[in-house]
PDB file of C-alpha atoms in Angstrom:
ATOM      1  CA  UNK A 260     -74.511 -47.469 144.544  1.00  0.00           C
ATOM      2  CA  UNK A 261     -74.313 -51.196 143.812  1.00  0.00           C
ATOM      3  CA  UNK A 262     -70.539 -51.506 144.111  1.00  0.00           C
ATOM      4  CA  UNK A 263     -69.258 -48.728 146.387  1.00  0.00           C
ATOM      5  CA  UNK A 264     -65.691 -50.087 146.178  1.00  0.00           C
ATOM      6  CA  UNK A 265     -65.709 -48.977 142.513  1.00  0.00           C
ATOM      7  CA  UNK A 266     -67.028 -45.442 143.104  1.00  0.00           C
ATOM      8  CA  UNK A 267     -63.851 -43.801 141.770  1.00  0.00           C
ATOM      9  CA  UNK A 268     -64.411 -45.496 138.374  1.00  0.00           C
ATOM     10  CA  UNK A 269     -68.193 -44.972 138.265  1.00  0.00           C
ATOM     11  CA  UNK A 270     -69.767 -42.488 135.868  1.00  0.00           C
ATOM     12  CA  UNK A 271     -71.844 -40.023 137.855  1.00  0.00           C
ATOM     13  CA  UNK A 272     -72.067 -36.963 135.607  1.00  0.00           C
ATOM     14  CA  UNK A 273     -70.387 -35.546 132.494  1.00  0.00           C
ATOM     15  CA  UNK A 274     -66.625 -36.016 132.751  1.00  0.00           C
ATOM     16  CA  UNK A 275     -66.673 -36.973 136.421  1.00  0.00           C
ATOM     17  CA  UNK A 276     -64.289 -39.871 137.227  1.00  0.00           C
ATOM     18  CA  UNK A 277     -63.516 -40.353 133.510  1.00  0.00           C
ATOM     19  CA  UNK A 278     -63.456 -37.992 130.501  1.00  0.00           C
ATOM     20  CA  UNK A 279     -65.789 -40.253 128.482  1.00  0.00           C
ATOM     21  CA  UNK A 280     -68.593 -40.306 131.057  1.00  0.00           C
ATOM     22  CA  UNK A 281     -71.608 -38.554 129.545  1.00  0.00           C
ATOM     23  CA  UNK A 282     -73.770 -38.963 132.632  1.00  0.00           C
ATOM     24  CA  UNK A 283     -74.717 -41.709 135.068  1.00  0.00           C
ATOM     25  CA  UNK A 284     -75.638 -44.208 132.317  1.00  0.00           C
ATOM     26  CA  UNK A 285     -73.990 -42.741 129.193  1.00  0.00           C
ATOM     27  CA  UNK A 286     -70.495 -43.388 127.841  1.00  0.00           C
ATOM     28  CA  UNK A 287     -69.090 -41.636 124.754  1.00  0.00           C
ATOM     29  CA  UNK A 288     -65.883 -41.878 122.771  1.00  0.00           C
ATOM     30  CA  UNK A 289     -64.900 -40.536 119.342  1.00  0.00           C
ATOM     31  CA  UNK A 290     -68.496 -39.695 118.438  1.00  0.00           C
ATOM     32  CA  UNK A 291     -69.894 -43.067 119.508  1.00  0.00           C
ATOM     33  CA  UNK A 292     -72.361 -43.051 122.408  1.00  0.00           C
ATOM     34  CA  UNK A 293     -73.789 -45.948 124.349  1.00  0.00           C
ATOM     35  CA  UNK A 294     -76.318 -45.722 127.153  1.00  0.00           C
ATOM     36  CA  UNK A 295     -78.532 -47.955 129.251  1.00  0.00           C
ATOM     37  CA  UNK A 296     -82.315 -47.994 129.671  1.00  0.00           C
ATOM     38  CA  UNK A 297     -83.236 -49.167 133.177  1.00  0.00           C
ATOM     39  CA  UNK A 298     -86.286 -51.332 133.730  1.00  0.00           C
ATOM     40  CA  UNK A 299     -88.471 -51.421 136.849  1.00  0.00           C
ATOM     41  CA  UNK A 300     -86.654 -52.946 139.806  1.00  0.00           C
ATOM     42  CA  UNK A 301     -83.272 -52.836 138.087  1.00  0.00           C
ATOM     43  CA  UNK A 302     -80.174 -51.126 139.504  1.00  0.00           C
ATOM     44  CA  UNK A 303     -77.409 -50.184 137.045  1.00  0.00           C
ATOM     45  CA  UNK A 304     -73.905 -48.859 137.549  1.00  0.00           C
ATOM     46  CA  UNK A 305     -71.670 -47.689 134.674  1.00  0.00           C
ATOM     47  CA  UNK A 306     -67.962 -48.248 135.296  1.00  0.00           C
ATOM     48  CA  UNK A 307     -65.221 -46.787 133.092  1.00  0.00           C
ATOM     49  CA  UNK A 308     -62.722 -49.556 132.272  1.00  0.00           C
ATOM     50  CA  UNK A 309     -60.189 -48.034 129.844  1.00  0.00           C
ATOM     51  CA  UNK A 310     -57.629 -46.013 131.856  1.00  0.00           C
ATOM     52  CA  UNK A 311     -59.742 -46.395 135.001  1.00  0.00           C
ATOM     53  CA  UNK A 312     -60.546 -49.903 136.291  1.00  0.00           C
ATOM     54  CA  UNK A 313     -57.739 -51.280 134.086  1.00  0.00           C
ATOM     55  CA  UNK A 314     -54.685 -49.254 133.094  1.00  0.00           C
ATOM     56  CA  UNK A 315     -51.907 -51.758 132.444  1.00  0.00           C
ATOM     57  CA  UNK A 316     -52.971 -53.754 129.384  1.00  0.00           C
ATOM     58  CA  UNK A 317     -55.468 -53.986 126.532  1.00  0.00           C
ATOM     59  CA  UNK A 318     -59.011 -53.438 127.778  1.00  0.00           C
ATOM     60  CA  UNK A 319     -62.520 -52.538 126.664  1.00  0.00           C
ATOM     61  CA  UNK A 320     -64.068 -49.105 127.185  1.00  0.00           C
ATOM     62  CA  UNK A 321     -66.865 -49.536 129.702  1.00  0.00           C
ATOM     63  CA  UNK A 322     -68.853 -51.922 131.856  1.00  0.00           C
ATOM     64  CA  UNK A 323     -72.548 -51.776 132.718  1.00  0.00           C
ATOM     65  CA  UNK A 324     -73.407 -53.707 135.886  1.00  0.00           C
ATOM     66  CA  UNK A 325     -77.128 -54.516 135.964  1.00  0.00           C
ATOM     67  CA  UNK A 326     -78.711 -56.109 139.031  1.00  0.00           C
ATOM     68  CA  UNK A 327     -82.237 -57.440 139.167  1.00  0.00           C
ATOM     69  CA  UNK A 328     -82.923 -61.120 139.949  1.00  0.00           C
ATOM     70  CA  UNK A 329     -79.433 -61.846 138.622  1.00  0.00           C
ATOM     71  CA  UNK A 330     -76.388 -59.787 137.675  1.00  0.00           C
ATOM     72  CA  UNK A 331     -75.599 -59.002 134.045  1.00  0.00           C
ATOM     73  CA  UNK A 332     -72.086 -57.691 133.359  1.00  0.00           C
ATOM     74  CA  UNK A 333     -72.042 -55.984 129.951  1.00  0.00           C
ATOM     75  CA  UNK A 334     -68.538 -55.211 128.689  1.00  0.00           C
ATOM     76  CA  UNK A 335     -68.648 -52.576 125.924  1.00  0.00           C
ATOM     77  CA  UNK A 336     -66.081 -51.702 123.262  1.00  0.00           C
ATOM     78  CA  UNK A 337     -66.685 -48.662 121.048  1.00  0.00           C
ATOM     79  CA  UNK A 338     -64.846 -49.153 117.751  1.00  0.00           C
ATOM     80  CA  UNK A 339     -64.129 -46.631 115.005  1.00  0.00           C
ATOM     81  CA  UNK A 340     -61.444 -48.770 113.337  1.00  0.00           C
ATOM     82  CA  UNK A 341     -60.645 -52.456 112.973  1.00  0.00           C
ATOM     83  CA  UNK A 342     -63.335 -54.683 114.468  1.00  0.00           C
ATOM     84  CA  UNK A 343     -61.142 -57.721 115.195  1.00  0.00           C
ATOM     85  CA  UNK A 344     -59.140 -55.869 117.856  1.00  0.00           C
ATOM     86  CA  UNK A 345     -62.387 -55.297 119.788  1.00  0.00           C
ATOM     87  CA  UNK A 346     -62.572 -59.001 120.586  1.00  0.00           C
ATOM     88  CA  UNK A 347     -59.043 -59.157 121.952  1.00  0.00           C
ATOM     89  CA  UNK A 348     -59.781 -56.088 124.112  1.00  0.00           C
ATOM     90  CA  UNK A 349     -62.947 -57.700 125.499  1.00  0.00           C
ATOM     91  CA  UNK A 350     -61.075 -60.955 126.167  1.00  0.00           C
ATOM     92  CA  UNK A 351     -58.205 -59.170 127.899  1.00  0.00           C
ATOM     93  CA  UNK A 352     -60.698 -57.352 130.125  1.00  0.00           C
ATOM     94  CA  UNK A 353     -62.567 -60.570 130.897  1.00  0.00           C
ATOM     95  CA  UNK A 354     -59.451 -62.253 132.288  1.00  0.00           C
ATOM     96  CA  UNK A 355     -57.847 -59.234 133.974  1.00  0.00           C
ATOM     97  CA  UNK A 356     -57.476 -59.530 137.763  1.00  0.00           C
ATOM     98  CA  UNK A 357     -59.342 -56.243 138.382  1.00  0.00           C
ATOM     99  CA  UNK A 358     -62.370 -57.440 136.408  1.00  0.00           C
ATOM    100  CA  UNK A 359     -62.229 -60.866 138.075  1.00  0.00           C
ATOM    101  CA  UNK A 360     -62.315 -59.178 141.495  1.00  0.00           C
ATOM    102  CA  UNK A 361     -65.325 -57.092 140.453  1.00  0.00           C
ATOM    103  CA  UNK A 362     -67.050 -60.226 139.135  1.00  0.00           C
ATOM    104  CA  UNK A 363     -66.530 -61.919 142.514  1.00  0.00           C
ATOM    105  CA  UNK A 364     -68.049 -58.881 144.280  1.00  0.00           C
ATOM    106  CA  UNK A 365     -71.080 -59.257 142.011  1.00  0.00           C
ATOM    107  CA  UNK A 366     -71.405 -62.925 142.979  1.00  0.00           C
ATOM    108  CA  UNK A 367     -71.862 -61.732 146.565  1.00  0.00           C
ATOM    109  CA  UNK A 368     -74.883 -59.674 145.377  1.00  0.00           C
ATOM    110  CA  UNK A 369     -76.568 -62.492 143.438  1.00  0.00           C
ATOM    111  CA  UNK A 370     -75.641 -66.104 142.829  1.00  0.00           C
ATOM    112  CA  UNK A 371     -76.192 -65.934 139.081  1.00  0.00           C
ATOM    113  CA  UNK A 372     -73.854 -63.663 137.094  1.00  0.00           C
ATOM    114  CA  UNK A 373     -74.128 -63.507 133.297  1.00  0.00           C
ATOM    115  CA  UNK A 374     -71.516 -62.036 130.973  1.00  0.00           C
ATOM    116  CA  UNK A 375     -72.292 -60.110 127.800  1.00  0.00           C
ATOM    117  CA  UNK A 376     -69.919 -58.555 125.239  1.00  0.00           C
ATOM    118  CA  UNK A 377     -71.155 -55.622 123.129  1.00  0.00           C
ATOM    119  CA  UNK A 378     -69.182 -54.004 120.316  1.00  0.00           C
ATOM    120  CA  UNK A 379     -70.523 -50.734 118.907  1.00  0.00           C
ATOM    121  CA  UNK A 380     -68.898 -50.079 115.545  1.00  0.00           C
ATOM    122  CA  UNK A 381     -68.897 -46.853 113.527  1.00  0.00           C
ATOM    123  CA  UNK A 382     -68.577 -48.890 110.342  1.00  0.00           C
ATOM    124  CA  UNK A 383     -70.781 -51.590 108.948  1.00  0.00           C
ATOM    125  CA  UNK A 384     -69.552 -54.686 110.728  1.00  0.00           C
ATOM    126  CA  UNK A 385     -69.546 -58.158 109.253  1.00  0.00           C
ATOM    127  CA  UNK A 386     -69.927 -60.647 112.074  1.00  0.00           C
ATOM    128  CA  UNK A 387     -68.766 -64.146 111.386  1.00  0.00           C
ATOM    129  CA  UNK A 388     -71.076 -66.851 112.701  1.00  0.00           C
ATOM    130  CA  UNK A 389     -68.074 -68.680 114.200  1.00  0.00           C
ATOM    131  CA  UNK A 390     -67.455 -65.656 116.478  1.00  0.00           C
ATOM    132  CA  UNK A 391     -71.003 -65.870 117.805  1.00  0.00           C
ATOM    133  CA  UNK A 392     -70.775 -69.650 118.249  1.00  0.00           C
ATOM    134  CA  UNK A 393     -67.405 -69.398 120.001  1.00  0.00           C
ATOM    135  CA  UNK A 394     -68.787 -67.051 122.662  1.00  0.00           C
ATOM    136  CA  UNK A 395     -72.135 -68.815 122.994  1.00  0.00           C
ATOM    137  CA  UNK A 396     -70.300 -72.064 123.730  1.00  0.00           C
ATOM    138  CA  UNK A 397     -68.593 -70.310 126.646  1.00  0.00           C
ATOM    139  CA  UNK A 398     -71.875 -68.867 127.973  1.00  0.00           C
ATOM    140  CA  UNK A 399     -71.142 -65.312 126.794  1.00  0.00           C
ATOM    141  CA  UNK A 400     -73.657 -63.310 124.804  1.00  0.00           C
ATOM    142  CA  UNK A 401     -72.020 -61.346 121.953  1.00  0.00           C
ATOM    143  CA  UNK A 402     -73.641 -58.446 120.112  1.00  0.00           C
ATOM    144  CA  UNK A 403     -72.051 -56.317 117.397  1.00  0.00           C
ATOM    145  CA  UNK A 404     -74.053 -53.151 116.708  1.00  0.00           C
ATOM    146  CA  UNK A 405     -73.628 -50.967 113.643  1.00  0.00           C
ATOM    147  CA  UNK A 406     -73.626 -47.300 114.650  1.00  0.00           C
ATOM    148  CA  UNK A 407     -74.215 -45.941 111.106  1.00  0.00           C
ATOM    149  CA  UNK A 408     -78.010 -45.579 111.458  1.00  0.00           C
ATOM    150  CA  UNK A 409     -77.551 -43.877 114.849  1.00  0.00           C
ATOM    151  CA  UNK A 410     -74.892 -41.326 113.827  1.00  0.00           C
ATOM    152  CA  UNK A 411     -74.879 -38.648 116.503  1.00  0.00           C
ATOM    153  CA  UNK A 412     -77.456 -40.525 118.591  1.00  0.00           C
ATOM    154  CA  UNK A 413     -77.135 -42.854 121.552  1.00  0.00           C
ATOM    155  CA  UNK A 414     -77.229 -46.639 121.181  1.00  0.00           C
ATOM    156  CA  UNK A 415     -79.377 -47.741 124.124  1.00  0.00           C
ATOM    157  CA  UNK A 416     -78.718 -51.097 125.755  1.00  0.00           C
ATOM    158  CA  UNK A 417     -80.945 -52.944 128.193  1.00  0.00           C
ATOM    159  CA  UNK A 418     -81.269 -56.404 129.616  1.00  0.00           C
TER     160      UNK A 418
END
């Protein structure tokens, strides 16, 4: 396990440590499913954020920690309603002390740590170019994925 200090929040198998854990690299909520496809030489840990790592404020749903030559922290928000609130949840997570501590742990694994925000929406999402530019300027990759074509299937993320 990459981050043993976070074992109690890590998805291991269906429902273990969090009710939305599908398995080691699958997170599901309200019919939306997001998973991770590992590449050769990559280690990945899925951490439940909502009501697990963070319980006291707005927060996103899950975090994929991917370690290869660098660390990629992918914060994920699964959205069945209003898209705009997803961004405030991702931001709140980003600046929460528990996430900041985890980010520092990751810096001890690799010197380069990249941050990525992913929103998986059950409705067709209109992404404003100023949202993308705002995050890019801050060095954060932002992706908004429309779940409609994948209804009942898993959206697979990777590096």
